[in-house]
Amino acid sequence: MSHSAAGHCDPAVQVSAESLATVDEASSDSSDEYDGDLNDDLDDALRGDFEFTGSYYHRSVEPNAPNPGLTIEGLGLVGLPLSERDATAIVSLSAQAPFGKGLHTVIDTTVRDTWEIEPAKISFANPAWLPFVDQIATQKVWASLGVAPFTTRPKCELYKLLLYQKGSHFRPHQDTAKANGMFATIIIVLPSAFEGGEVHVSHAGTTTVLDIAKDSAFSTSVLAWYTDVVHEVKPLTAGYRLALSYNLIHTSPNAPKPSLPNLQEGPLQLFKDTLQRWKDDKYPEDCIPDPALFAFMLAHQYSQLDIKRGLSALKGKDAFLVSHLLPIAQEMGFVFCLANLVKTVSGSADDCGYSYSKRRRSGYWGRYDEYDDDDDGETPDILEVEEESMEISNLIRITANEAVDLGVGKFDLSSEALVPRTAFDHLSPDDSEYEGYQGNYAGNVDQWYRRSALVIYNEVDEISIIMSISGAPSLLRTLPFTETPTAKARQIVNIVLLKGLDGITATTVLSHAVLWKDHVIWNKAVQCLTSLDAIQSAIIKGRDVFGLDTLQPGLSGRIKKCGTLKDRFSVTKVVATHFSDGMNTPWIKDIINDALVSYSSASVADVPNLVQLAQELEDGLTKLATTVIPKTAAQPNSYDFHVTLTEALEALKNQMENSEGNQDKADILSGLVRQSLMAAASQWSSQPPPPPPTAYSYMHANSTLSPTVLGERINRLIKMCFSTGNSDVCTEIGKFIGVDRQMDLLSASRAHVGNNTPPWVQEIMKSVVSTYSNPAISHIPTLTWMAKELGPQCIDSLVANKIPKSGIYEFLFALAKSLQECLSLLSRDQNTTEDTKVAFKMAISRCVQTFIPQWEAGVQIVTAYTGYGPYRTAIPAAGPNAKVKRILDIVEFCFTIGDLSPCTTLFRYLLQIQGNTNVANRFKEVHSPLVPLLKAILTKHNKDILLEPFKSFFKGTISLYLGRILGVVPPAAITVLPTRSVTCSCAECNRLKTFLGDSNQTLDIMAVQAVRTHVEKQIALARIGPIITLDTIRGRTPYTLRITKRNEVMAGFKWKEAQTEALKFVQVVGGNDENLRQLMQERYDDMIKSFSGTKTFVVGQLTVGGAAVVAPSTSAAPVPGPSGSSGVGGSAANTAVAPVAGGKRKQRPPPPTNIIDVIDLT
């Protein structure tokens, strides 16, 4: 064991003494029950007379030591490092060193073979040498030997110059005190290259080897020990060692001479007795913690790196304690370990919310104030402890010569295992963290105490301790790889085999089994390997030692342990490569057959393996047909498996068909494909296999598949039927899916049928016509195909009788367009009959007749805004809104089919505005944006606004605007504004003039009295007082002059604005005056009078004229109505729209002359 004090540069290697005092047999043999406590006894032993903080020796290398300028009488200055020439000269001037034997001083080179020179012949030319020696003696050596501080400076007297040459040595001996007060010897070895010459120092049963040879050539080394320490100098094997021997002399009065404590009795014996009782199970079971170890807190704290160095890292009292106890522990079969020990304490803080904030304080083991909110604050104390725990980490087993990491990681330490139990009492935490005051209560404080510990346990318990802490991996790491197993090694391997292995641990056990040539262990361990590479490597290593036949039990067991067919096949392939018959090796084949016979998991991942097995095994295809597919077909949730299997078998069949000599297998595979396809069809609506259970399994509750997924499955099955040559299976699929999904079946079949539709497809079409009731836009291509195959009458009937009459505008519109496109294609075919064309037109008309009443259903106009509060403004739409777009689409479609009759019906709906409707909003959303876009469509088709039914719609729209938006003439006479105006152009008067011409009702002028008086004077001069009121607001200075227009004046302004907006709208609709005259006809004069305010416009009875005949934009002719009428809107006669604004109003007296004298329609 080594002791390292401050200044030690290299660890010293320690070995135990050859003999130690034996344990008292009476104590060992006693069978009397012992009622003491093991924790307390260990505490008493470890805290005995070990207060000595020094060491019995010192060793250091001093690379910065000065050259002493060594001068020898008769030789002169000696060069360093020592040369051969100077060494020979020194020998010539030296005497053989004697030694004391009893009362005599003798020379015997068998005991001591050394040259010496008296100090009187020695001097030092370098004045720095003596201060260096004094500093070494009074500081480094003094501290290492643990001497109490001196009051009078000690002496360090030169005793001899010693020269060792090859073969020189000194047998074990103790130094005698050569002067009063001498208590230690200091040896300063000067730079002189040599080998060997180790110094063995021994005390209290412990021996330490001090080897300084490797630093000898260019460094000065210092050795020291107490005079009662036994020491020995081993023979030099090469070179010379030149050393100065000094006597260290104590001079402080009234202080005893320093000496080493005698530990042979007292604490050492107490420690032996305690270990013996522990070993003999004398302590009650409840005295032994679990795991069975104790941790004694050391005096110093050591880092993780320090602890990994082992004994050499220990300092002071710790080094002294362990150096004396370790040999005893080892002799009695106990183990010493060094470790880091952390205690964590948590609890509520002593904080009322006034003084502390969130903070973290770190002490010895971390930096300070990692996230302090208050640099001057402190972490509060814990008011009430809520939780305590201790943790051991970095467990390093130490011996005299090495330190071994047991690799157990971190583990909890019970309070009963801490020696003493109160070791942390009265200590301050090294680190603390406070989460801060939580508003109504104090937060939590966490405190950490970090220390180092000496861990002690009985070596016989080591296996169980490591297993309980960290399991088999750590336990196996303690085993060396040897060809001859020890009993302990076999015990460890058997234990880990019994506990179960993971892949890495199994690999380690296999390595031991191969070295031990133990096939039983190998066959057990190989079954626990997880990776294929590990299995491959294990077989290669095992076959060379045991032979393949010997490995069969283990390999067979490994294959059978596979949870899935995929894993079993993967492992089997690896194993089979080592046998000449491969997969057809009898015992391997039996395992695979058993797997196939029992297979029912229906996992998609197994499909490649099943197909490969079917190829490689002699009866593999038969096994699929007779066992695998029937069993998996009976399993729920096997749809994905059978679809994947069908595709894989079809690919294999195609491969066989393209290779010679495999037609028989291709025929068998054709049957397997059909069999698997039928199995997939039978499971078409089954759920996928559930995911592995997890903490969130409730999120994967079993539920029915969505219609989209079911449709995708049908499409995939139908595609596979046609791609595998099994189109007749489609009828079987139809039986499985039922009538509700027949449309999906047709949709999936449409792309594969071609021009010649099979009878079974037509039968399904008829079934769909009779049951179809859930329209979807995705069905439209199939419905159009049905119209082509069965005749469009089926669609006419379906729309008239089967599907809902509301909420399906988009479906009907898309269907009508699709039927129109189909009609256009058929019209180009000379074989298409007129009856077919008429039938298509009737079906289209039926769709249009049904969707026009729904033009507004389900449409929401969403306006996007930007900004917030008073700054919130609407973002202009990029195009027409949804309602306007629908109207435009219908109008365009009417031009496409060459029939404007549906527009008559549409426009009638547009003009039917109920009395409680906000007409202004209606016009803002629909009519106003619609009018210019309708005119654009007419221009596109070379039509003008006088084309019916557009003429009637535009006329009705103007009428509605004038009657429902422009409204009635103001009830009171509009005040005539004065002819004079404000003449002043100052800033406030300019504001007044602007105000008089706009529609704002109030104007506030905050100004001093002179300005307010000026404005009032200008108002009087302009004679505008009768149309306004004046008030002075005195809430703040300067005062505010508030000018308010009278209500009758505001009515005039609003009427003026309404007239302007109405005129703009009418001009947008009609353009010039001539168009408006033709458009409004008999209502033209009423329109002019409503603008002038002389007459209120009464809407009256609105009519929509019959549609004009237009040429279709395709080859289609005008579409007849479904009942033989001329169009969707009924007869060509005008269609009346109920009056909206009521009957004739009572006439008011004409208003006085208005400020608007002329209505300019240009």
PDB file of C-alpha atoms in Angstrom, residues 924-1128:
ATOM      1  CA  LYS A 924     -72.973  43.872 -51.466  1.00  0.00           C
ATOM      2  CA  GLU A 925     -72.469  40.089 -51.430  1.00  0.00           C
ATOM      3  CA  VAL A 926     -74.245  39.043 -54.636  1.00  0.00           C
ATOM      4  CA  HIS A 927     -75.809  41.556 -57.017  1.00  0.00           C
ATOM      5  CA  SER A 928     -73.149  44.269 -57.051  1.00  0.00           C
ATOM      6  CA  PRO A 929     -70.172  41.952 -57.741  1.00  0.00           C
ATOM      7  CA  LEU A 930     -72.307  39.742 -60.022  1.00  0.00           C
ATOM      8  CA  VAL A 931     -73.521  42.380 -62.504  1.00  0.00           C
ATOM      9  CA  PRO A 932     -70.164  43.243 -64.158  1.00  0.00           C
ATOM     10  CA  LEU A 933     -69.163  39.576 -64.284  1.00  0.00           C
ATOM     11  CA  LEU A 934     -72.444  38.597 -65.946  1.00  0.00           C
ATOM     12  CA  LYS A 935     -71.918  41.359 -68.499  1.00  0.00           C
ATOM     13  CA  ALA A 936     -68.410  39.980 -69.107  1.00  0.00           C
ATOM     14  CA  ILE A 937     -69.854  36.510 -69.832  1.00  0.00           C
ATOM     15  CA  LEU A 938     -72.360  38.029 -72.273  1.00  0.00           C
ATOM     16  CA  THR A 939     -69.571  39.908 -74.009  1.00  0.00           C
ATOM     17  CA  LYS A 940     -67.527  36.683 -74.176  1.00  0.00           C
ATOM     18  CA  HIS A 941     -70.425  35.005 -75.998  1.00  0.00           C
ATOM     19  CA  ASN A 942     -71.118  38.069 -78.197  1.00  0.00           C
ATOM     20  CA  LYS A 943     -74.392  38.898 -76.439  1.00  0.00           C
ATOM     21  CA  ASP A 944     -75.667  42.144 -74.950  1.00  0.00           C
ATOM     22  CA  ILE A 945     -77.546  42.912 -71.770  1.00  0.00           C
ATOM     23  CA  LEU A 946     -80.894  42.959 -73.571  1.00  0.00           C
ATOM     24  CA  LEU A 947     -80.725  39.185 -74.115  1.00  0.00           C
ATOM     25  CA  GLU A 948     -83.374  37.396 -72.066  1.00  0.00           C
ATOM     26  CA  PRO A 949     -83.430  36.331 -69.301  1.00  0.00           C
ATOM     27  CA  PHE A 950     -80.500  38.680 -68.535  1.00  0.00           C
ATOM     28  CA  LYS A 951     -82.532  41.776 -69.516  1.00  0.00           C
ATOM     29  CA  SER A 952     -85.244  40.906 -66.999  1.00  0.00           C
ATOM     30  CA  PHE A 953     -82.651  40.181 -64.296  1.00  0.00           C
ATOM     31  CA  PHE A 954     -80.817  43.483 -64.797  1.00  0.00           C
ATOM     32  CA  LYS A 955     -84.131  45.404 -64.851  1.00  0.00           C
ATOM     33  CA  GLY A 956     -85.276  43.659 -61.674  1.00  0.00           C
ATOM     34  CA  THR A 957     -81.937  44.291 -60.010  1.00  0.00           C
ATOM     35  CA  ILE A 958     -82.147  48.043 -60.697  1.00  0.00           C
ATOM     36  CA  SER A 959     -85.716  48.086 -59.442  1.00  0.00           C
ATOM     37  CA  LEU A 960     -84.748  46.339 -56.215  1.00  0.00           C
ATOM     38  CA  TYR A 961     -81.890  48.768 -55.661  1.00  0.00           C
ATOM     39  CA  LEU A 962     -84.040  51.849 -56.196  1.00  0.00           C
ATOM     40  CA  GLY A 963     -86.957  50.541 -54.157  1.00  0.00           C
ATOM     41  CA  ARG A 964     -85.135  48.804 -51.290  1.00  0.00           C
ATOM     42  CA  ILE A 965     -81.792  50.618 -50.994  1.00  0.00           C
ATOM     43  CA  LEU A 966     -82.241  54.188 -52.297  1.00  0.00           C
ATOM     44  CA  GLY A 967     -85.542  54.132 -50.483  1.00  0.00           C
ATOM     45  CA  VAL A 968     -88.017  56.885 -49.812  1.00  0.00           C
ATOM     46  CA  VAL A 969     -87.638  60.635 -50.196  1.00  0.00           C
ATOM     47  CA  PRO A 970     -86.702  62.371 -46.858  1.00  0.00           C
ATOM     48  CA  PRO A 971     -89.913  63.083 -44.905  1.00  0.00           C
ATOM     49  CA  ALA A 972     -89.060  66.767 -44.236  1.00  0.00           C
ATOM     50  CA  ALA A 973     -87.942  69.454 -46.611  1.00  0.00           C
ATOM     51  CA  ILE A 974     -84.218  69.524 -47.178  1.00  0.00           C
ATOM     52  CA  THR A 975     -82.817  72.794 -45.886  1.00  0.00           C
ATOM     53  CA  VAL A 976     -81.548  75.041 -48.610  1.00  0.00           C
ATOM     54  CA  LEU A 977     -77.906  75.893 -48.048  1.00  0.00           C
ATOM     55  CA  PRO A 978     -76.953  79.575 -48.191  1.00  0.00           C
ATOM     56  CA  THR A 979     -75.527  80.972 -51.369  1.00  0.00           C
ATOM     57  CA  ARG A 980     -72.733  82.754 -49.512  1.00  0.00           C
ATOM     58  CA  SER A 981     -69.818  80.821 -48.061  1.00  0.00           C
ATOM     59  CA  VAL A 982     -67.031  81.334 -45.525  1.00  0.00           C
ATOM     60  CA  THR A 983     -64.515  83.675 -47.126  1.00  0.00           C
ATOM     61  CA  CYS A 984     -61.632  83.390 -44.640  1.00  0.00           C
ATOM     62  CA  SER A 985     -58.813  80.916 -45.503  1.00  0.00           C
ATOM     63  CA  CYS A 986     -57.237  80.449 -42.121  1.00  0.00           C
ATOM     64  CA  ALA A 987     -56.664  76.872 -40.941  1.00  0.00           C
ATOM     65  CA  GLU A 988     -59.746  76.670 -38.748  1.00  0.00           C
ATOM     66  CA  CYS A 989     -62.000  78.293 -41.374  1.00  0.00           C
ATOM     67  CA  ASN A 990     -60.748  75.885 -44.006  1.00  0.00           C
ATOM     68  CA  ARG A 991     -61.744  73.042 -41.670  1.00  0.00           C
ATOM     69  CA  LEU A 992     -65.174  74.678 -41.345  1.00  0.00           C
ATOM     70  CA  LYS A 993     -65.633  74.907 -45.122  1.00  0.00           C
ATOM     71  CA  THR A 994     -64.716  71.240 -45.538  1.00  0.00           C
ATOM     72  CA  PHE A 995     -67.155  70.303 -42.778  1.00  0.00           C
ATOM     73  CA  LEU A 996     -70.018  72.167 -44.429  1.00  0.00           C
ATOM     74  CA  GLY A 997     -69.582  70.087 -47.562  1.00  0.00           C
ATOM     75  CA  ASP A 998     -69.227  66.613 -46.066  1.00  0.00           C
ATOM     76  CA  SER A 999     -71.541  64.226 -44.228  1.00  0.00           C
ATOM     77  CA  ASN A1000     -69.917  64.536 -40.777  1.00  0.00           C
ATOM     78  CA  GLN A1001     -72.379  65.871 -38.210  1.00  0.00           C
ATOM     79  CA  THR A1002     -69.927  67.478 -35.741  1.00  0.00           C
ATOM     80  CA  LEU A1003     -66.713  69.501 -35.860  1.00  0.00           C
ATOM     81  CA  ASP A1004     -64.626  70.271 -32.741  1.00  0.00           C
ATOM     82  CA  ILE A1005     -62.283  73.264 -32.771  1.00  0.00           C
ATOM     83  CA  MET A1006     -60.065  73.356 -29.660  1.00  0.00           C
ATOM     84  CA  ALA A1007     -58.477  76.792 -29.582  1.00  0.00           C
ATOM     85  CA  VAL A1008     -58.008  79.937 -27.534  1.00  0.00           C
ATOM     86  CA  GLN A1009     -60.941  82.321 -27.172  1.00  0.00           C
ATOM     87  CA  ALA A1010     -59.775  84.656 -29.950  1.00  0.00           C
ATOM     88  CA  VAL A1011     -59.763  81.859 -32.509  1.00  0.00           C
ATOM     89  CA  ARG A1012     -63.145  80.552 -31.365  1.00  0.00           C
ATOM     90  CA  THR A1013     -64.635  84.045 -31.586  1.00  0.00           C
ATOM     91  CA  HIS A1014     -63.200  84.442 -35.100  1.00  0.00           C
ATOM     92  CA  VAL A1015     -64.861  81.228 -36.272  1.00  0.00           C
ATOM     93  CA  GLU A1016     -68.212  82.243 -34.786  1.00  0.00           C
ATOM     94  CA  LYS A1017     -67.969  85.601 -36.601  1.00  0.00           C
ATOM     95  CA  GLN A1018     -67.321  83.854 -39.945  1.00  0.00           C
ATOM     96  CA  ILE A1019     -70.357  81.630 -39.381  1.00  0.00           C
ATOM     97  CA  ALA A1020     -72.536  84.697 -38.818  1.00  0.00           C
ATOM     98  CA  LEU A1021     -71.194  86.484 -41.917  1.00  0.00           C
ATOM     99  CA  ALA A1022     -71.914  83.414 -44.067  1.00  0.00           C
ATOM    100  CA  ARG A1023     -75.454  83.235 -42.684  1.00  0.00           C
ATOM    101  CA  ILE A1024     -75.179  79.502 -41.982  1.00  0.00           C
ATOM    102  CA  GLY A1025     -76.315  79.768 -38.388  1.00  0.00           C
ATOM    103  CA  PRO A1026     -79.806  78.292 -39.108  1.00  0.00           C
ATOM    104  CA  ILE A1027     -78.384  74.931 -40.235  1.00  0.00           C
ATOM    105  CA  ILE A1028     -76.014  74.392 -37.301  1.00  0.00           C
ATOM    106  CA  THR A1029     -75.809  74.676 -33.539  1.00  0.00           C
ATOM    107  CA  LEU A1030     -72.848  75.973 -31.503  1.00  0.00           C
ATOM    108  CA  ASP A1031     -71.706  74.761 -28.075  1.00  0.00           C
ATOM    109  CA  THR A1032     -68.619  75.455 -25.934  1.00  0.00           C
ATOM    110  CA  ILE A1033     -67.069  72.456 -24.180  1.00  0.00           C
ATOM    111  CA  ARG A1034     -65.278  73.580 -21.014  1.00  0.00           C
ATOM    112  CA  GLY A1035     -63.850  70.313 -19.724  1.00  0.00           C
ATOM    113  CA  ARG A1036     -60.224  71.234 -20.457  1.00  0.00           C
ATOM    114  CA  THR A1037     -58.229  74.196 -21.694  1.00  0.00           C
ATOM    115  CA  PRO A1038     -58.225  75.596 -24.198  1.00  0.00           C
ATOM    116  CA  TYR A1039     -61.986  75.282 -24.556  1.00  0.00           C
ATOM    117  CA  THR A1040     -63.553  73.504 -27.501  1.00  0.00           C
ATOM    118  CA  LEU A1041     -66.074  75.033 -29.924  1.00  0.00           C
ATOM    119  CA  ARG A1042     -68.378  72.219 -31.082  1.00  0.00           C
ATOM    120  CA  ILE A1043     -70.256  72.875 -34.355  1.00  0.00           C
ATOM    121  CA  THR A1044     -73.162  70.459 -35.003  1.00  0.00           C
ATOM    122  CA  LYS A1045     -75.306  70.159 -38.171  1.00  0.00           C
ATOM    123  CA  ARG A1046     -79.011  69.942 -37.524  1.00  0.00           C
ATOM    124  CA  ASN A1047     -80.712  66.572 -38.136  1.00  0.00           C
ATOM    125  CA  GLU A1048     -82.721  67.796 -41.144  1.00  0.00           C
ATOM    126  CA  VAL A1049     -79.465  68.944 -42.732  1.00  0.00           C
ATOM    127  CA  MET A1050     -77.900  65.503 -42.116  1.00  0.00           C
ATOM    128  CA  ALA A1051     -80.912  63.871 -43.795  1.00  0.00           C
ATOM    129  CA  GLY A1052     -80.204  65.940 -46.869  1.00  0.00           C
ATOM    130  CA  PHE A1053     -76.551  64.927 -46.909  1.00  0.00           C
ATOM    131  CA  LYS A1054     -77.428  61.232 -46.552  1.00  0.00           C
ATOM    132  CA  TRP A1055     -79.978  61.466 -49.346  1.00  0.00           C
ATOM    133  CA  LYS A1056     -77.374  63.125 -51.531  1.00  0.00           C
ATOM    134  CA  GLU A1057     -74.889  60.284 -50.890  1.00  0.00           C
ATOM    135  CA  ALA A1058     -77.567  57.658 -51.549  1.00  0.00           C
ATOM    136  CA  GLN A1059     -78.439  59.390 -54.849  1.00  0.00           C
ATOM    137  CA  THR A1060     -74.777  59.340 -55.871  1.00  0.00           C
ATOM    138  CA  GLU A1061     -74.319  55.637 -55.065  1.00  0.00           C
ATOM    139  CA  ALA A1062     -77.572  54.707 -56.824  1.00  0.00           C
ATOM    140  CA  LEU A1063     -76.508  56.582 -59.928  1.00  0.00           C
ATOM    141  CA  LYS A1064     -73.157  54.760 -59.947  1.00  0.00           C
ATOM    142  CA  PHE A1065     -74.839  51.360 -59.610  1.00  0.00           C
ATOM    143  CA  VAL A1066     -77.366  52.039 -62.382  1.00  0.00           C
ATOM    144  CA  GLN A1067     -74.565  53.186 -64.686  1.00  0.00           C
ATOM    145  CA  VAL A1068     -72.621  49.963 -63.963  1.00  0.00           C
ATOM    146  CA  VAL A1069     -75.686  47.908 -64.943  1.00  0.00           C
ATOM    147  CA  GLY A1070     -76.973  49.816 -67.950  1.00  0.00           C
ATOM    148  CA  GLY A1071     -74.084  51.882 -69.165  1.00  0.00           C
ATOM    149  CA  ASN A1072     -75.388  54.736 -71.256  1.00  0.00           C
ATOM    150  CA  ASP A1073     -78.815  56.322 -71.254  1.00  0.00           C
ATOM    151  CA  GLU A1074     -79.977  54.542 -74.399  1.00  0.00           C
ATOM    152  CA  ASN A1075     -79.328  51.110 -72.893  1.00  0.00           C
ATOM    153  CA  LEU A1076     -81.098  52.136 -69.720  1.00  0.00           C
ATOM    154  CA  ARG A1077     -84.179  53.253 -71.660  1.00  0.00           C
ATOM    155  CA  GLN A1078     -84.359  49.876 -73.449  1.00  0.00           C
ATOM    156  CA  LEU A1079     -83.627  47.995 -70.244  1.00  0.00           C
ATOM    157  CA  MET A1080     -86.080  49.789 -67.941  1.00  0.00           C
ATOM    158  CA  GLN A1081     -88.743  50.470 -70.600  1.00  0.00           C
ATOM    159  CA  GLU A1082     -91.942  51.567 -68.854  1.00  0.00           C
ATOM    160  CA  ARG A1083     -90.076  52.066 -65.522  1.00  0.00           C
ATOM    161  CA  TYR A1084     -87.502  54.466 -66.978  1.00  0.00           C
ATOM    162  CA  ASP A1085     -89.409  57.621 -65.917  1.00  0.00           C
ATOM    163  CA  ASP A1086     -89.953  56.182 -62.441  1.00  0.00           C
ATOM    164  CA  MET A1087     -86.210  55.604 -62.195  1.00  0.00           C
ATOM    165  CA  ILE A1088     -85.440  59.219 -63.155  1.00  0.00           C
ATOM    166  CA  LYS A1089     -87.952  60.582 -60.664  1.00  0.00           C
ATOM    167  CA  SER A1090     -86.513  58.444 -57.887  1.00  0.00           C
ATOM    168  CA  PHE A1091     -83.092  59.894 -58.593  1.00  0.00           C
ATOM    169  CA  SER A1092     -84.426  63.456 -58.442  1.00  0.00           C
ATOM    170  CA  GLY A1093     -86.276  62.728 -55.230  1.00  0.00           C
ATOM    171  CA  THR A1094     -89.628  63.678 -56.669  1.00  0.00           C
ATOM    172  CA  LYS A1095     -91.041  60.160 -56.411  1.00  0.00           C
ATOM    173  CA  THR A1096     -90.349  57.029 -54.392  1.00  0.00           C
ATOM    174  CA  PHE A1097     -89.624  53.996 -56.586  1.00  0.00           C
ATOM    175  CA  VAL A1098     -92.075  51.144 -55.970  1.00  0.00           C
ATOM    176  CA  VAL A1099     -90.677  47.743 -56.948  1.00  0.00           C
ATOM    177  CA  GLY A1100     -93.960  46.196 -57.977  1.00  0.00           C
ATOM    178  CA  GLN A1101     -94.302  42.858 -59.733  1.00  0.00           C
ATOM    179  CA  LEU A1102     -90.946  41.588 -61.081  1.00  0.00           C
ATOM    180  CA  THR A1103     -90.952  39.195 -64.034  1.00  0.00           C
ATOM    181  CA  VAL A1104     -88.186  37.163 -65.668  1.00  0.00           C
ATOM    182  CA  GLY A1105     -88.538  36.876 -69.375  1.00  0.00           C
ATOM    183  CA  GLY A1106     -88.286  33.557 -71.231  1.00  0.00           C
ATOM    184  CA  ALA A1107     -84.870  32.448 -72.277  1.00  0.00           C
ATOM    185  CA  ALA A1108     -83.638  33.223 -75.738  1.00  0.00           C
ATOM    186  CA  VAL A1109     -82.352  30.379 -77.892  1.00  0.00           C
ATOM    187  CA  VAL A1110     -78.555  30.365 -78.132  1.00  0.00           C
ATOM    188  CA  ALA A1111     -76.156  28.076 -79.911  1.00  0.00           C
ATOM    189  CA  PRO A1112     -74.378  25.686 -77.501  1.00  0.00           C
ATOM    190  CA  SER A1113     -70.661  26.152 -77.040  1.00  0.00           C
ATOM    191  CA  THR A1114     -70.318  22.387 -77.739  1.00  0.00           C
ATOM    192  CA  SER A1115     -71.997  20.191 -80.319  1.00  0.00           C
ATOM    193  CA  ALA A1116     -75.017  19.712 -78.030  1.00  0.00           C
ATOM    194  CA  ALA A1117     -78.406  21.049 -78.999  1.00  0.00           C
ATOM    195  CA  PRO A1118     -80.669  22.966 -76.598  1.00  0.00           C
ATOM    196  CA  VAL A1119     -81.685  20.743 -73.763  1.00  0.00           C
ATOM    197  CA  PRO A1120     -85.376  19.862 -73.513  1.00  0.00           C
ATOM    198  CA  GLY A1121     -87.002  19.859 -70.111  1.00  0.00           C
ATOM    199  CA  PRO A1122     -87.536  16.542 -68.384  1.00  0.00           C
ATOM    200  CA  SER A1123     -91.289  16.769 -68.919  1.00  0.00           C
ATOM    201  CA  GLY A1124     -91.175  18.081 -72.439  1.00  0.00           C
ATOM    202  CA  SER A1125     -91.120  21.766 -71.486  1.00  0.00           C
ATOM    203  CA  SER A1126     -88.829  24.130 -73.291  1.00  0.00           C
ATOM    204  CA  GLY A1127     -86.401  24.559 -70.391  1.00  0.00           C
ATOM    205  CA  VAL A1128     -85.691  24.213 -66.764  1.00  0.00           C
TER     206      VAL A1128
END
